[in-house]
């Protein structure tokens, strides 16, 4: 069941003179700001990327009254246009603009719609609480600078590796509080019947014959162009021997990381297509047909939402594999970027994973999903969404 990769489409430029990196919770300026140096005392911290440096702030950022950002929820500062900062972020040499610019979602202008009128064409832009209709000479983007969540709802810094106790607790909470019916898909009566299946035993590091009545996770990912170890008629018996899969060199990084993640979440079995389907077997078609049952009955589906192929791994399972966050100390306040959206479209936007038809089907059939992004893990069931940045319901 080969999964071929496709080239990732670059960021679409919605307008020739406007960056499409989109709005953030910070707003820039509509005219070139004057740069001046602000002496900031930065403390030594492992999470600090700029320590003991003389930070550059433009005049606009220097005048931001950051004390207002800690007001109770509902108070915020609305600033000017973002587009100038986005286009000139590198040349501005402002640490604040650079920090926030790097946090701007790549899909922020996806809602831009051009319309034809009786006169010149115009564009309608809606983002957050800002709407503007302009001629097509330029786009103007507005943003809001505010504290969006209470401090006790969110850890300041997500660790460099996954705290496996967190997704384990989310899963157990779902099973205990939401009940067995949470996420059940009544797509077909066949999804309630168990079928024979080959599962990876992550304790014994081998494959084993089971049924979908067993407690197991499923892995949803893309093969891409990676050379992938597969189960064949020739190695089927050998792969059933304990420790036959222990050598990570024979397994794609995403698969070996998924095995570790499954084991750390106290689940013994994992379904992964390259090992759970005998690729040259006459029964391969039957196994492929049963994949809807396999994903529907899995206790949890692990989604490798970042990376180009099966060797990209799962960010955060191993040390040093998560993308480092932009962080700085500006005007006496420690600032870093966090994804606050837990919505599925934004988690998967622009990823190779989202471009595959079969991955859409796997997500549709799964009753619970753990998205592994480049920064954090996000848990979805029908009743709740959890993440390392927003751990509470």
Coordinates of C-alpha atoms in Angstrom, one line a residue, residues 34-382:
X34 CA 12.4 54.6 13.1
X35 CA 14.6 52.0 14.7
X36 CA 16.1 52.8 18.1
X37 CA 17.9 50.7 20.6
X38 CA 16.2 49.8 23.9
X39 CA 18.4 48.4 26.6
X40 CA 16.6 45.3 28.0
X41 CA 18.0 43.4 30.9
X42 CA 17.5 39.8 30.0
X43 CA 17.8 37.0 32.6
X44 CA 19.6 33.7 32.0
X45 CA 17.0 31.1 31.1
X46 CA 17.1 27.8 29.2
X47 CA 14.1 28.9 27.2
X48 CA 15.6 32.3 26.3
X49 CA 16.9 32.5 22.8
X50 CA 18.3 36.0 23.2
X51 CA 20.1 36.3 26.5
X52 CA 22.2 39.4 27.6
X53 CA 21.7 41.0 24.2
X54 CA 20.9 44.6 23.4
X55 CA 17.5 44.2 21.7
X56 CA 16.4 46.3 18.8
X57 CA 12.9 47.7 19.0
X58 CA 11.3 50.0 16.4
X59 CA 9.7 53.2 17.8
X60 CA 6.2 51.6 17.4
X61 CA 7.0 48.6 19.5
X62 CA 8.9 50.7 22.1
X63 CA 5.7 52.7 22.7
X64 CA 3.4 49.7 23.2
X65 CA 2.1 49.8 26.8
X66 CA 2.6 46.1 27.6
X67 CA 1.1 46.5 31.1
X68 CA -2.3 46.7 29.5
X69 CA -1.9 43.2 28.1
X70 CA -2.3 41.7 31.6
X71 CA -5.8 43.2 32.1
X72 CA -8.7 40.8 32.6
X73 CA -9.9 39.0 29.6
X74 CA -11.9 41.2 27.3
X75 CA -9.5 44.2 27.5
X76 CA -7.1 44.5 24.5
X77 CA -5.2 46.9 22.3
X78 CA -6.1 47.2 18.7
X79 CA -3.3 48.5 16.5
X80 CA -2.6 49.5 13.0
X81 CA -2.0 47.6 9.8
X82 CA 0.2 44.5 9.8
X83 CA 1.2 44.3 6.1
X84 CA 4.1 46.7 6.3
X85 CA 5.7 44.7 9.1
X86 CA 5.2 41.4 7.4
X87 CA 6.8 42.6 4.2
X88 CA 9.7 44.4 5.8
X89 CA 10.2 42.2 8.9
X90 CA 13.8 41.3 8.0
X91 CA 14.9 44.9 7.2
X92 CA 13.2 46.5 10.2
X93 CA 15.6 44.7 12.6
X94 CA 13.1 44.9 15.4
X95 CA 13.1 41.9 17.8
X96 CA 9.4 42.4 18.6
X97 CA 8.3 42.5 15.0
X98 CA 10.5 39.4 14.2
X99 CA 9.1 37.5 17.1
X100 CA 5.4 38.0 16.3
X101 CA 6.0 37.8 12.5
X102 CA 7.4 34.3 12.9
X103 CA 4.2 33.3 14.8
X104 CA 1.8 34.4 12.1
X105 CA -0.1 31.5 10.6
X106 CA 0.7 30.8 7.0
X107 CA -3.0 30.4 6.1
X108 CA -4.1 33.7 7.5
X109 CA -5.3 35.1 4.2
X110 CA -7.2 32.0 3.2
X111 CA -10.5 33.9 3.7
X112 CA -9.7 36.7 1.1
X113 CA -12.3 36.8 -1.6
X114 CA -12.1 39.0 -4.7
X115 CA -15.4 40.3 -6.1
X116 CA -16.2 42.2 -9.3
X117 CA -18.4 45.3 -8.9
X118 CA -19.8 47.9 -11.3
X119 CA -16.6 49.8 -10.8
X120 CA -13.1 48.7 -10.0
X121 CA -12.7 45.2 -8.4
X122 CA -12.4 45.1 -4.7
X123 CA -11.5 42.6 -2.0
X124 CA -13.3 41.6 1.2
X125 CA -11.2 40.5 4.1
X126 CA -12.5 39.2 7.4
X127 CA -10.1 38.2 10.2
X128 CA -11.1 38.0 13.9
X129 CA -12.9 41.2 14.7
X130 CA -11.5 43.2 11.8
X131 CA -13.2 43.7 8.4
X132 CA -12.0 45.9 5.6
X133 CA -13.1 46.5 2.0
X134 CA -10.5 48.1 -0.3
X135 CA -9.5 48.4 -3.9
X136 CA -7.0 45.9 -5.2
X137 CA -4.0 48.1 -4.8
X138 CA -3.2 46.6 -1.5
X139 CA -4.5 44.5 1.4
X140 CA -4.5 45.8 4.9
X141 CA -4.4 43.4 7.8
X142 CA -5.4 44.2 11.4
X143 CA -4.6 42.4 14.5
X144 CA -5.3 42.5 18.2
X145 CA -2.7 42.4 21.0
X146 CA -4.1 40.8 24.2
X147 CA -3.8 38.1 26.8
X148 CA -6.2 35.6 25.3
X149 CA -6.2 33.0 28.2
X150 CA -5.8 33.1 31.9
X151 CA -2.4 32.2 33.2
X152 CA -3.6 29.2 35.2
X153 CA -5.0 27.7 32.0
X154 CA -1.8 27.5 30.2
X155 CA 1.8 26.5 30.9
X156 CA 4.2 29.2 29.9
X157 CA 6.6 26.9 28.1
X158 CA 5.8 23.5 26.5
X159 CA 8.7 21.0 27.2
X160 CA 11.0 19.9 24.5
X161 CA 9.7 16.4 24.6
X162 CA 6.2 15.1 25.1
X163 CA 5.0 14.6 28.7
X164 CA 3.5 11.2 28.0
X165 CA 1.4 11.4 31.1
X166 CA -0.7 14.2 29.6
X167 CA -2.1 12.4 26.5
X168 CA -2.5 9.3 28.7
X169 CA -4.6 11.2 31.1
X170 CA -6.7 12.8 28.3
X171 CA -7.5 9.4 26.9
X172 CA -8.4 7.9 30.3
X173 CA -10.6 10.9 31.1
X174 CA -12.4 10.5 27.8
X175 CA -13.1 6.8 28.4
X176 CA -14.2 7.4 32.0
X177 CA -16.2 10.6 31.8
X178 CA -17.4 10.6 28.2
X179 CA -18.1 6.9 28.1
X180 CA -17.5 4.2 25.5
X181 CA -19.9 5.8 23.0
X182 CA -17.7 8.9 22.6
X183 CA -16.6 9.1 19.0
X184 CA -18.3 5.9 17.9
X185 CA -19.1 6.0 14.2
X186 CA -22.4 4.5 13.1
X187 CA -21.2 4.4 9.5
X188 CA -21.9 0.7 9.1
X189 CA -22.8 -2.2 11.2
X190 CA -19.7 -3.9 10.1
X191 CA -17.6 -1.5 12.2
X192 CA -18.9 -3.2 15.3
X193 CA -17.7 -6.6 14.2
X194 CA -14.1 -7.6 15.0
X195 CA -11.8 -8.8 12.3
X196 CA -8.5 -10.6 12.3
X197 CA -5.5 -8.2 12.2
X198 CA -1.7 -8.2 12.5
X199 CA -0.6 -5.8 15.2
X200 CA 2.8 -4.6 16.4
X201 CA 3.6 -5.7 19.9
X202 CA 5.5 -2.7 21.2
X203 CA 6.6 -4.6 24.4
X204 CA 8.0 -7.7 22.6
X205 CA 9.0 -5.6 19.5
X206 CA 7.5 -8.0 17.0
X207 CA 4.3 -8.5 15.1
X208 CA 1.5 -10.8 16.3
X209 CA -1.9 -12.1 15.2
X210 CA -4.8 -10.5 17.0
X211 CA -8.3 -9.2 16.4
X212 CA -9.7 -5.7 16.4
X213 CA -11.3 -6.5 19.8
X214 CA -7.9 -6.0 21.3
X215 CA -6.9 -2.7 22.8
X216 CA -4.6 -1.0 20.2
X217 CA -3.7 2.3 18.6
X218 CA -3.5 3.0 14.9
X219 CA -0.9 5.2 13.1
X220 CA -2.0 7.5 10.3
X221 CA 0.9 9.0 8.3
X222 CA 2.4 9.4 4.8
X223 CA 5.1 7.1 3.4
X224 CA 6.4 9.7 1.0
X225 CA 9.6 8.8 -0.7
X226 CA 11.1 7.0 2.3
X227 CA 12.4 3.5 2.0
X228 CA 10.1 1.6 4.2
X229 CA 10.5 -1.8 5.9
X230 CA 7.4 -3.9 5.2
X231 CA 6.1 -7.2 6.2
X232 CA 6.3 -9.8 3.3
X233 CA 5.6 -13.5 2.9
X234 CA 9.4 -14.0 3.3
X235 CA 9.9 -12.2 6.7
X236 CA 6.4 -12.8 8.2
X237 CA 7.5 -15.6 10.4
X238 CA 10.8 -13.9 11.4
X239 CA 9.0 -10.7 12.3
X240 CA 6.8 -12.6 14.8
X241 CA 9.9 -13.4 16.9
X242 CA 10.4 -11.3 20.0
X243 CA 12.8 -8.4 19.5
X244 CA 12.8 -8.8 15.7
X245 CA 11.8 -5.1 15.3
X246 CA 14.0 -3.8 18.1
X247 CA 16.7 -2.4 15.7
X248 CA 15.4 1.0 14.8
X249 CA 17.6 1.0 11.7
X250 CA 15.2 -1.2 9.9
X251 CA 12.1 0.8 10.7
X252 CA 11.0 4.3 9.5
X253 CA 11.5 6.9 12.1
X254 CA 7.8 7.7 12.3
X255 CA 7.0 4.0 12.9
X256 CA 9.6 3.6 15.6
X257 CA 8.5 6.8 17.3
X258 CA 4.8 5.7 17.2
X259 CA 5.8 2.4 18.9
X260 CA 7.5 4.3 21.6
X261 CA 4.6 6.7 22.1
X262 CA 2.2 3.8 22.2
X263 CA 4.3 2.0 24.9
X264 CA 4.7 5.2 26.9
X265 CA 0.9 5.5 27.0
X266 CA 0.6 2.0 28.4
X267 CA -0.9 0.4 25.4
X268 CA 0.7 -2.8 24.0
X269 CA -0.5 -3.0 20.4
X270 CA -0.1 -0.7 17.4
X271 CA -1.6 -1.1 13.9
X272 CA 0.7 0.4 11.2
X273 CA 0.1 -0.5 7.6
X274 CA 3.7 -1.2 6.5
X275 CA 4.0 -4.0 9.2
X276 CA 0.3 -5.0 9.7
X277 CA -0.4 -5.7 6.0
X278 CA 1.6 -8.4 4.2
X279 CA 2.5 -6.5 1.1
X280 CA 2.9 -9.4 -1.3
X281 CA 0.1 -11.6 0.2
X282 CA -2.9 -12.7 -1.9
X283 CA -5.0 -11.5 1.1
X284 CA -3.6 -8.0 0.9
X285 CA -6.8 -6.7 -0.8
X286 CA -8.9 -8.1 2.1
X287 CA -6.7 -6.4 4.6
X288 CA -7.0 -3.1 2.8
X289 CA -10.8 -3.4 2.6
X290 CA -10.8 -3.9 6.4
X291 CA -9.0 -0.7 7.1
X292 CA -12.2 1.1 7.9
X293 CA -13.0 -1.4 10.6
X294 CA -9.4 -1.1 11.9
X295 CA -9.5 2.6 12.3
X296 CA -13.1 2.7 13.6
X297 CA -12.2 0.2 16.4
X298 CA -8.8 1.6 17.4
X299 CA -8.8 3.2 20.8
X300 CA -6.8 6.1 19.5
X301 CA -5.4 7.1 16.1
X302 CA -1.9 8.8 16.2
X303 CA -1.7 11.3 13.4
X304 CA 1.8 12.3 12.2
X305 CA 0.7 15.7 11.0
X306 CA 4.1 17.1 10.3
X307 CA 6.9 15.9 8.2
X308 CA 7.4 14.9 4.5
X309 CA 7.7 11.2 4.8
X310 CA 7.9 8.1 7.0
X311 CA 11.4 9.0 8.2
X312 CA 10.4 12.5 9.5
X313 CA 9.5 11.0 12.9
X314 CA 7.0 12.3 15.5
X315 CA 8.1 15.6 16.9
X316 CA 8.6 15.6 20.7
X317 CA 9.0 11.8 21.1
X318 CA 12.7 12.1 21.0
X319 CA 14.8 14.9 22.4
X320 CA 15.6 17.8 20.1
X321 CA 12.9 17.0 17.5
X322 CA 10.5 19.7 18.2
X323 CA 10.7 23.0 16.3
X324 CA 12.1 25.6 18.6
X325 CA 9.7 28.4 19.6
X326 CA 10.5 32.1 19.1
X327 CA 10.9 33.7 22.5
X328 CA 12.4 36.9 23.8
X329 CA 12.2 39.4 26.6
X330 CA 10.7 42.7 25.5
X331 CA 10.1 45.7 27.7
X332 CA 10.5 43.6 30.8
X333 CA 8.0 40.9 29.7
X334 CA 9.0 37.3 28.7
X335 CA 7.2 36.6 25.4
X336 CA 7.0 33.4 23.4
X337 CA 4.7 32.1 20.7
X338 CA 2.0 29.5 21.3
X339 CA -0.7 28.0 19.0
X340 CA -4.0 28.7 20.6
X341 CA -6.2 27.1 17.9
X342 CA -6.9 23.4 18.3
X343 CA -9.1 23.2 15.2
X344 CA -8.4 20.3 12.9
X345 CA -8.2 22.5 9.7
X346 CA -5.6 24.8 11.2
X347 CA -3.6 21.9 12.7
X348 CA -3.3 20.3 9.2
X349 CA -3.3 23.3 6.9
X350 CA -0.5 23.2 4.3
X351 CA 0.8 19.8 5.5
X352 CA 1.5 16.9 3.1
X353 CA -0.7 14.8 5.4
X354 CA -3.7 16.9 4.5
X355 CA -3.2 16.4 0.8
X356 CA -3.9 12.6 0.9
X357 CA -7.4 11.2 0.4
X358 CA -6.8 8.1 2.5
X359 CA -5.7 10.2 5.5
X360 CA -9.0 12.1 5.3
X361 CA -10.8 8.7 5.5
X362 CA -8.7 7.5 8.4
X363 CA -9.5 10.7 10.4
X364 CA -13.2 10.4 9.5
X365 CA -13.3 6.9 10.9
X366 CA -11.3 7.4 14.0
X367 CA -13.1 7.9 17.3
X368 CA -10.2 9.6 19.1
X369 CA -7.2 11.3 17.5
X370 CA -3.8 12.5 18.8
X371 CA -2.3 15.0 16.4
X372 CA 1.5 15.2 16.7
X373 CA 2.4 18.6 15.4
X374 CA 5.9 20.2 15.3
X375 CA 5.3 22.0 18.5
X376 CA 2.9 20.0 20.7
X377 CA 0.4 17.1 20.8
X378 CA -3.4 17.8 20.5
X379 CA -6.1 15.4 21.5
X380 CA -9.5 15.3 19.8
X381 CA -12.6 13.3 20.7
X382 CA -16.2 14.2 20.1

